[in-house]
Amino acid sequence: MKIGIIGAGFVGLSMGTVLASKGHEVVLIDIDKAKVEKINSGEAPFYEPGLDELLRKHAGKNLKASTGYEALKNCEIIFICVGTPSKQDGSVDLSYVKDACEKLAEILKETGYVLIVIKSTVVPTSTEKEFIPILEKSGKKAGKDFGVCMNPEFLKEGTAIRDFLEQDRIVIGALDEKSGNMLERFYRENFPSSPIVRVDLRTAEMIKYASNAFLATKISFINEIGNICKKLNIDVYKVVEGMKYDPRIGGHFLNAGIGFGGSCLPKDVRALIKFAEKLGEEPKLLKSVIEINEKQPERLIEIAKKRVGELKGRKVAVLGLAFKSGTSDLRETRALPLITKLLEEGAEVIVYDPVAKLPDELNGSVKIANSLKEAVEEAEIIKIATDWEHFRELEKMKECLEGKIIFEGRRIFDEKPYGLEIEGICW
Ligand code: NAD
């Protein structure tokens, strides 16, 4: 099948390479010329396990990237996977999806029936009220001359390829029966073991927001419990151990720490808050979820100050820049507010991440270490901001850690290794 994907970011490119590996002819469209060139040369524009390998195999063969929408002609299904970032006020910015729809409308003028699938995360009713009217500028009628589905994406950065191959559920919101059936057939043929949920367009849009809001709530919940536990000398991870066997609770997404980041949870919760307010609702719980999350990095500073006094002039190593392990993505990483606050406190900051690069705004104000050893050798205080497995190597660096304290914002060590001084953010 010839499949078009608009937006070759984490979602679009991960999905595109998986579909190419299943033998489809995939056309990726992106406005970023450098990204397109990289993809066509078989190189991933960002770090994602397994992506390089798939790209090397399929780029230039049955996977091609382009900046021109004309390449979408003759596609049977076109997925829209462009970004939906936050606006200044926290509401969702739909301009990239609208722009993609404007350009697609030009292509629709010259094509036969094609199914257009919105994969980007968009607030409920966006597809009906915003995107379909733009697509119909083509002179064609949605539900008759072209199909429309809303199919939210649930993959996770760091495991994107595997997540797409083994989707825990596929949600298909459809404008009409024909569109829904076409997408369902496509998924059944390619991913036969994934359960499919069929709903209407706005329900599909809401399922994505409700899922992310729930995950974010779990994290802020356990962080709040952890903050209370810390005062009582209780290990919150042991508390979770005792909770997780209750099938109504489960153990996933209850890792207390410095808070959630990434390209989805913070922006989607904020967008849902704004959207709810526009509808005249006051989403108190969701607001608290964000508030708790924003305070966690400060807690890691407070804990250190309580233990070692003022941080002015002290050398502090921040281990980890990425918002989580397995990715180079810095979007909404908790490392950034942590570093900013450390600099405000007058600390000298040394950062190390095995994959992620320093964001431009920190250039010149922090020192970059080339290895874990270099970072901790130079510092007197160590703070862990990302859950990289690699940081367990600290256990083997006792000689450079003598007299130093490690403050964990992420749980790296379940048992404190003998000879290391470690204190957790909420354990
Ligand atoms: P991204 O920023 O990594 O990629 C978006 C791409 O779209 C960029 O390469 C950009 O250049 C391109 N683009 C923007 N406007 C375009 C246009 N008009 N035409 C062609 N290309 C255009 O974004 P992402 O992380 O892949 O997320 C895409 C969507 O999927 C968002 O709505 C996001 O919320 C959602 N989502 C993301 C994840 C994730 O883990 N990253 C998971 C699930 C859902």
Coordinates of C-alpha atoms and ligand atoms in Angstrom, one line a residue:
M1 CA 0.0 0.0 0.0
K2 CA 1.3 3.5 -0.7
I3 CA 1.1 5.5 2.6
G4 CA 1.8 9.2 3.2
I5 CA 2.9 10.6 6.5
I6 CA 3.0 14.3 7.1
G7 CA 5.5 15.3 9.8
A8 CA 8.6 13.2 10.2
G9 CA 9.1 13.7 13.9
F10 CA 9.2 11.1 16.7
V11 CA 5.7 9.8 15.8
G12 CA 5.8 10.2 12.0
L13 CA 9.3 8.7 11.5
S14 CA 8.9 5.9 14.0
M15 CA 5.6 4.9 12.4
G16 CA 7.0 5.3 8.8
T17 CA 9.9 3.0 9.4
V18 CA 7.7 0.4 11.0
L19 CA 5.2 0.5 8.1
A20 CA 8.2 0.3 5.6
S21 CA 9.4 -2.7 7.5
K22 CA 6.0 -4.3 6.8
G23 CA 6.6 -3.8 3.1
H24 CA 4.5 -0.7 2.5
E25 CA 5.7 2.1 0.3
V26 CA 6.0 5.1 2.6
V27 CA 6.3 8.8 1.7
L28 CA 7.3 11.1 4.5
I29 CA 6.6 14.9 4.2
D30 CA 8.3 17.4 6.4
I31 CA 8.9 21.2 6.1
D32 CA 12.4 20.7 7.7
K33 CA 14.7 20.3 4.7
A34 CA 17.7 19.2 6.8
K35 CA 15.5 16.5 8.5
V36 CA 14.4 15.3 5.1
E37 CA 17.9 15.0 3.8
K38 CA 19.1 13.1 6.8
I39 CA 16.2 10.6 6.5
N40 CA 16.9 10.1 2.8
S41 CA 20.6 9.4 3.6
G42 CA 19.5 6.7 6.1
E43 CA 20.4 8.6 9.2
A44 CA 17.9 9.2 12.1
P45 CA 17.6 12.9 12.9
F46 CA 17.2 12.0 16.6
Y47 CA 18.1 9.2 18.9
E48 CA 15.5 6.4 19.2
P49 CA 16.5 2.8 19.8
G50 CA 16.1 0.6 16.7
L51 CA 15.3 3.6 14.4
D52 CA 18.7 3.9 12.7
E53 CA 18.7 0.2 11.8
L54 CA 15.3 0.4 10.2
L55 CA 16.2 3.6 8.3
R56 CA 19.4 2.2 6.9
K57 CA 17.4 -0.8 5.6
H58 CA 14.5 1.2 4.0
A59 CA 15.6 4.8 3.3
G60 CA 15.8 5.4 -0.5
K61 CA 14.0 2.1 -1.1
N62 CA 10.4 1.8 0.1
L63 CA 10.7 4.9 2.4
K64 CA 11.3 8.3 1.0
A65 CA 11.2 11.7 2.5
S66 CA 10.3 15.0 0.7
T67 CA 9.5 18.6 1.4
G68 CA 6.9 18.6 -1.4
Y69 CA 3.3 17.6 -0.8
E70 CA 3.0 16.5 -4.5
A71 CA 4.8 13.3 -3.4
L72 CA 1.5 12.4 -1.6
K73 CA -0.4 11.9 -4.8
N74 CA -1.6 8.3 -5.2
C75 CA -1.3 7.5 -1.5
E76 CA -4.3 5.5 -0.2
I77 CA -3.9 6.6 3.4
I78 CA -2.3 9.9 4.6
F79 CA -1.5 10.3 8.3
I80 CA -1.0 13.7 9.8
C81 CA 1.6 13.6 12.5
V82 CA 2.8 17.2 12.8
G83 CA 3.5 18.8 16.2
T84 CA 0.8 20.4 18.4
P85 CA 2.9 22.4 20.9
S86 CA 1.6 24.6 23.7
K87 CA 0.8 28.2 23.1
Q88 CA 2.1 30.8 25.6
D89 CA -1.2 30.5 27.6
G90 CA -0.9 26.6 27.7
S91 CA -3.7 26.0 25.1
V92 CA -2.9 23.7 22.2
D93 CA -1.4 25.3 19.0
L94 CA -3.2 23.7 16.1
S95 CA -1.5 25.9 13.5
Y96 CA 0.8 23.1 12.2
V97 CA -2.1 20.7 11.6
K98 CA -4.1 23.5 10.0
D99 CA -1.1 24.3 7.7
A100 CA -0.8 20.6 6.8
C101 CA -4.5 20.5 6.0
E102 CA -4.3 23.6 3.8
K103 CA -1.5 22.1 1.7
L104 CA -3.3 18.7 1.6
A105 CA -6.4 20.4 0.3
E106 CA -4.4 21.4 -2.8
I107 CA -3.4 17.8 -3.3
L108 CA -7.0 16.6 -2.7
K109 CA -8.1 18.6 -5.7
E110 CA -6.2 16.2 -8.0
T111 CA -6.7 12.8 -6.3
G112 CA -9.4 10.2 -6.0
Y113 CA -10.7 8.8 -2.7
V114 CA -8.0 9.0 0.0
L115 CA -8.3 8.4 3.7
I116 CA -6.9 11.2 5.9
V117 CA -6.0 10.3 9.4
I118 CA -5.2 12.8 12.1
K119 CA -2.6 11.3 14.5
S120 CA -1.5 14.5 16.1
T121 CA -2.9 15.1 19.6
V122 CA -5.7 17.7 19.2
V123 CA -8.4 18.8 21.6
P124 CA -11.9 17.3 21.1
T125 CA -13.9 18.7 18.2
S126 CA -10.8 20.0 16.4
T127 CA -11.1 17.5 13.5
E128 CA -14.8 18.3 12.9
K129 CA -14.7 22.0 13.5
E130 CA -11.2 23.0 12.3
F131 CA -9.6 20.5 10.0
I132 CA -12.5 19.1 7.9
P133 CA -13.6 22.7 6.8
I134 CA -10.0 23.3 5.6
L135 CA -9.7 20.0 3.8
E136 CA -13.1 20.8 2.1
K137 CA -11.6 23.9 0.6
S138 CA -10.4 21.4 -2.0
G139 CA -14.0 21.4 -3.3
K140 CA -14.3 17.7 -2.2
K141 CA -16.7 16.5 0.5
A142 CA -15.5 14.7 3.6
G143 CA -17.1 11.3 4.1
K144 CA -17.9 11.1 0.4
D145 CA -14.9 12.1 -1.7
F146 CA -12.3 11.5 1.0
G147 CA -12.4 9.8 4.3
V148 CA -11.4 11.2 7.7
C149 CA -10.3 9.4 10.9
M150 CA -8.8 10.5 14.2
N151 CA -6.4 7.9 15.4
P152 CA -4.4 9.1 18.5
E153 CA -0.9 7.8 19.0
F154 CA 0.2 6.2 22.3
L155 CA 3.9 5.3 21.5
K156 CA 6.5 6.3 24.1
E157 CA 9.9 7.9 23.2
G158 CA 12.7 5.4 24.0
T159 CA 10.5 2.4 23.0
A160 CA 8.7 4.0 20.0
I161 CA 9.5 1.2 17.5
R162 CA 8.4 -1.6 19.8
D163 CA 5.4 0.3 20.9
F164 CA 4.2 0.8 17.3
L165 CA 4.8 -2.8 16.5
E166 CA 3.0 -4.0 19.5
Q167 CA 0.3 -1.4 20.1
D168 CA -1.6 -2.0 23.3
R169 CA -4.7 -0.6 21.7
I170 CA -5.7 1.1 18.5
V171 CA -8.3 3.8 18.8
I172 CA -10.1 4.7 15.6
G173 CA -12.4 7.7 15.6
A174 CA -14.2 7.9 12.3
L175 CA -16.3 10.5 10.5
D176 CA -18.2 7.8 8.7
E177 CA -18.5 4.0 8.4
K178 CA -16.4 3.7 5.3
S179 CA -13.4 5.7 6.7
G180 CA -13.5 3.7 10.0
N181 CA -13.7 0.4 8.1
M182 CA -10.8 1.3 5.9
L183 CA -8.5 2.2 8.8
E184 CA -9.6 -0.8 10.8
R185 CA -8.8 -3.2 7.9
F186 CA -5.4 -1.6 7.5
Y187 CA -4.6 -2.1 11.2
R188 CA -6.0 -5.6 11.3
E189 CA -3.9 -6.6 8.4
N190 CA -0.7 -5.1 9.8
F191 CA -1.1 -5.4 13.6
P192 CA -3.6 -8.3 14.0
S193 CA -3.0 -8.8 17.8
S194 CA -3.8 -5.2 18.9
P195 CA -7.3 -4.6 20.2
I196 CA -9.2 -1.9 18.2
V197 CA -11.6 0.6 19.8
R198 CA -14.1 2.2 17.3
V199 CA -15.5 5.6 18.4
D200 CA -16.4 8.9 16.8
L201 CA -13.9 11.7 16.1
R202 CA -14.3 13.7 19.2
T203 CA -14.2 10.7 21.5
A204 CA -11.0 9.5 20.0
E205 CA -9.5 13.0 20.6
M206 CA -10.6 12.9 24.2
I207 CA -9.3 9.3 24.8
K208 CA -5.7 10.6 24.1
Y209 CA -6.1 13.6 26.5
A210 CA -7.8 11.5 29.2
S211 CA -5.0 8.9 28.9
N212 CA -2.2 11.4 29.3
A213 CA -3.9 13.3 32.1
F214 CA -4.4 10.1 34.0
L215 CA -0.7 9.1 33.6
A216 CA 0.4 12.6 34.7
T217 CA -2.0 12.4 37.7
K218 CA -0.5 9.0 38.8
I219 CA 3.0 10.6 38.8
S220 CA 2.0 13.7 40.7
F221 CA 0.0 11.5 43.1
I222 CA 2.9 9.3 44.0
N223 CA 5.2 12.4 44.2
E224 CA 2.9 13.9 46.8
I225 CA 2.8 10.7 48.7
G226 CA 6.6 10.5 48.4
N227 CA 7.0 14.0 49.8
I228 CA 4.9 13.0 52.8
C229 CA 6.9 9.7 53.2
K230 CA 10.2 11.6 53.2
K231 CA 9.1 13.5 56.3
L232 CA 8.4 10.2 58.0
N233 CA 11.5 8.3 56.9
I234 CA 9.4 6.0 54.8
D235 CA 10.6 4.7 51.4
V236 CA 7.8 5.5 49.0
Y237 CA 9.1 2.7 46.6
K238 CA 8.4 0.2 49.4
V239 CA 4.9 1.7 49.7
V240 CA 4.3 1.2 46.0
E241 CA 5.6 -2.4 46.4
G242 CA 2.8 -2.9 48.9
M243 CA 0.2 -1.2 46.7
K244 CA 0.9 -2.6 43.3
Y245 CA -0.5 -6.1 43.8
D246 CA -4.0 -4.6 44.1
P247 CA -5.2 -5.0 40.5
R248 CA -7.2 -1.8 40.8
I249 CA -4.0 0.0 41.4
G250 CA -1.1 -1.7 39.6
G251 CA 2.5 -0.7 39.7
H252 CA 3.1 1.2 36.5
F253 CA 3.8 4.9 36.4
L254 CA 4.2 5.1 40.2
N255 CA 7.9 6.0 40.1
A256 CA 8.3 8.9 42.5
G257 CA 10.9 11.5 41.6
I258 CA 11.6 14.9 40.2
G259 CA 8.4 14.9 38.1
F260 CA 7.2 14.3 34.5
G261 CA 8.5 16.0 31.4
G262 CA 8.6 15.2 27.7
S263 CA 6.8 16.3 24.6
C264 CA 3.3 15.1 25.7
L265 CA 2.3 14.9 29.4
P266 CA 2.9 18.5 30.5
K267 CA 1.6 20.1 27.3
D268 CA -1.4 17.8 27.0
V269 CA -2.5 18.4 30.6
R270 CA -2.1 22.1 30.2
A271 CA -4.1 22.0 27.0
L272 CA -6.9 20.0 28.6
I273 CA -7.0 22.5 31.5
K274 CA -7.3 25.5 29.1
F275 CA -9.9 23.6 27.0
A276 CA -12.0 22.7 30.0
E277 CA -11.9 26.3 31.2
K278 CA -13.2 27.5 27.8
L279 CA -16.1 25.1 28.3
G280 CA -16.8 26.7 31.7
E281 CA -15.3 23.9 33.8
E282 CA -12.7 24.3 36.6
P283 CA -10.4 21.3 36.4
K284 CA -9.0 21.5 39.9
L285 CA -7.4 18.1 40.0
L286 CA -5.5 18.7 36.7
K287 CA -4.3 22.1 37.9
S288 CA -2.8 20.4 41.1
V289 CA -1.1 17.8 38.9
I290 CA 0.8 20.5 37.1
E291 CA 1.5 22.5 40.3
I292 CA 3.0 19.5 42.1
N293 CA 5.1 18.7 39.1
E294 CA 6.5 22.2 38.8
K295 CA 7.6 22.2 42.5
Q296 CA 9.5 18.9 42.4
P297 CA 12.8 20.2 41.0
E298 CA 12.9 22.8 43.7
R299 CA 12.6 20.1 46.3
L300 CA 15.8 18.5 45.1
I301 CA 17.5 21.8 45.7
E302 CA 15.8 22.2 49.2
I303 CA 16.9 18.8 50.3
A304 CA 20.5 19.5 49.3
K305 CA 20.5 22.8 51.0
K306 CA 19.2 21.3 54.2
R307 CA 22.0 18.7 54.1
V308 CA 25.0 20.8 52.9
G309 CA 24.0 24.4 53.4
E310 CA 24.0 27.2 50.8
L311 CA 24.9 26.2 47.2
K312 CA 26.6 29.5 46.3
G313 CA 30.0 28.8 44.8
R314 CA 29.6 25.0 45.2
K315 CA 30.3 22.6 42.4
V316 CA 27.2 20.6 41.5
A317 CA 27.1 17.9 38.9
V318 CA 23.7 17.3 37.2
L319 CA 23.5 13.8 35.8
G320 CA 21.0 13.6 32.9
L321 CA 19.5 16.2 30.6
A322 CA 16.9 14.1 28.7
F323 CA 13.4 14.0 30.1
K324 CA 13.8 10.3 30.6
S325 CA 16.3 7.6 29.7
G326 CA 16.4 6.1 26.2
T327 CA 15.9 9.4 24.4
S328 CA 17.7 12.6 23.5
D329 CA 14.5 14.6 23.9
L330 CA 14.8 17.6 26.1
R331 CA 11.3 18.9 25.8
E332 CA 10.0 19.9 29.3
T333 CA 12.8 18.0 30.9
R334 CA 12.9 18.4 34.7
A335 CA 16.7 18.8 34.4
L336 CA 16.2 22.3 32.9
P337 CA 14.4 23.9 35.9
L338 CA 16.8 22.1 38.2
I339 CA 19.8 23.6 36.5
T340 CA 18.3 27.1 36.2
K341 CA 17.5 27.1 39.9
L342 CA 21.0 25.8 40.8
L343 CA 22.5 28.7 38.7
E344 CA 20.2 31.2 40.5
E345 CA 21.5 29.8 43.8
G346 CA 25.0 30.7 42.6
A347 CA 26.2 27.1 42.1
E348 CA 28.8 26.1 39.5
V349 CA 27.0 23.5 37.4
I350 CA 28.6 20.6 35.5
V351 CA 26.2 18.5 33.3
Y352 CA 26.5 15.1 31.8
D353 CA 24.1 13.1 29.7
P354 CA 25.1 10.0 27.7
V355 CA 23.0 11.0 24.7
A356 CA 21.2 14.4 25.0
K357 CA 22.9 17.7 24.0
L358 CA 23.0 20.8 26.0
P359 CA 20.1 23.2 25.1
D360 CA 21.3 26.5 23.5
E361 CA 19.9 28.6 26.4
L362 CA 22.4 27.0 28.8
N363 CA 25.4 27.5 26.5
G364 CA 28.2 29.3 28.3
S365 CA 26.5 29.1 31.8
V366 CA 27.3 25.5 32.6
K367 CA 30.2 23.2 32.0
I368 CA 29.7 20.0 30.0
A369 CA 31.4 16.8 31.1
N370 CA 32.3 14.2 28.5
S371 CA 31.9 11.3 30.8
L372 CA 30.2 10.3 34.0
K373 CA 33.5 10.1 35.8
E374 CA 34.6 13.5 34.7
A375 CA 31.3 15.0 36.0
V376 CA 31.5 13.5 39.4
E377 CA 35.3 14.0 39.8
E378 CA 34.9 17.7 39.5
A379 CA 31.8 18.1 41.6
E380 CA 31.2 18.1 45.4
I381 CA 27.4 17.5 45.1
I382 CA 25.7 15.2 42.6
K383 CA 22.1 15.4 41.4
I384 CA 20.5 12.8 39.3
A385 CA 17.8 14.2 36.9
T386 CA 17.4 11.3 34.4
D387 CA 16.9 7.6 35.0
W388 CA 19.8 6.4 32.8
E389 CA 20.8 2.9 33.7
H390 CA 24.4 4.0 33.0
F391 CA 24.3 6.0 36.2
R392 CA 24.5 2.8 38.2
E393 CA 28.2 2.9 37.2
L394 CA 28.6 5.4 40.1
E395 CA 28.8 2.3 42.2
K396 CA 32.2 1.7 40.7
M397 CA 33.5 5.2 41.2
K398 CA 33.7 5.2 45.0
E399 CA 37.2 6.7 45.0
C400 CA 36.0 9.9 43.3
L401 CA 32.8 10.1 45.4
E402 CA 34.4 10.1 48.8
G403 CA 32.9 12.8 51.0
K404 CA 30.3 13.7 48.3
I405 CA 26.6 13.3 48.4
I406 CA 24.4 12.0 45.6
F407 CA 20.9 13.4 45.6
E408 CA 18.6 11.2 43.5
G409 CA 15.8 12.9 41.6
R410 CA 15.2 9.6 39.9
R411 CA 15.5 6.2 41.7
I412 CA 18.7 4.6 40.4
F413 CA 19.7 2.5 43.4
D414 CA 17.1 0.4 45.2
E415 CA 19.7 -0.6 47.7
K416 CA 22.2 2.0 48.6
P417 CA 25.6 0.7 47.5
Y418 CA 28.1 0.3 50.3
G419 CA 30.4 3.3 50.6
L420 CA 28.1 5.8 48.8
E421 CA 26.2 8.7 50.4
I422 CA 22.8 8.8 48.7
E423 CA 19.6 10.7 49.5
G424 CA 16.4 10.5 47.4
I425 CA 14.1 13.4 46.6
C426 CA 11.1 11.7 48.3
W427 CA 12.6 8.6 49.8
Ligands
NAD1 P1 7.9 16.4 16.4 O1 8.0 17.8 16.8 O2 9.0 15.5 16.8 O3 7.6 16.3 14.9 C1 6.7 17.1 14.1 C2 7.3 17.2 12.7 O4 6.3 17.9 11.9 C3 8.5 18.1 12.7 O5 9.6 17.4 12.0 C4 8.1 19.3 11.9 O6 9.1 19.9 11.1 C5 7.0 18.7 11.0 N1 6.0 19.7 10.5 C6 5.4 20.8 11.1 N2 4.5 21.4 10.3 C7 4.5 20.7 9.2 C8 3.8 20.8 8.0 N3 2.9 21.7 7.8 N4 4.0 19.9 7.0 C9 5.0 18.9 7.2 N5 5.7 18.8 8.3 C10 5.5 19.6 9.3 O7 6.5 15.9 17.0 P2 6.1 14.5 17.6 O8 6.8 14.3 18.9 O9 6.3 13.5 16.5 O10 4.6 14.7 17.9 C11 3.6 14.7 16.8 C12 2.3 14.7 17.4 O11 2.1 13.4 18.0 C13 2.0 15.7 18.4 O12 0.6 16.1 18.4 C14 2.2 15.0 19.7 O13 1.5 15.5 20.8 C15 1.7 13.6 19.4 N6 2.4 12.5 20.1 C16 3.7 12.5 20.4 C17 4.3 11.4 21.1 C18 5.7 11.4 21.4 O14 6.1 10.6 22.2 N7 6.6 12.3 20.9 C19 3.5 10.4 21.5 C20 2.1 10.4 21.1 C21 1.6 11.4 20.5

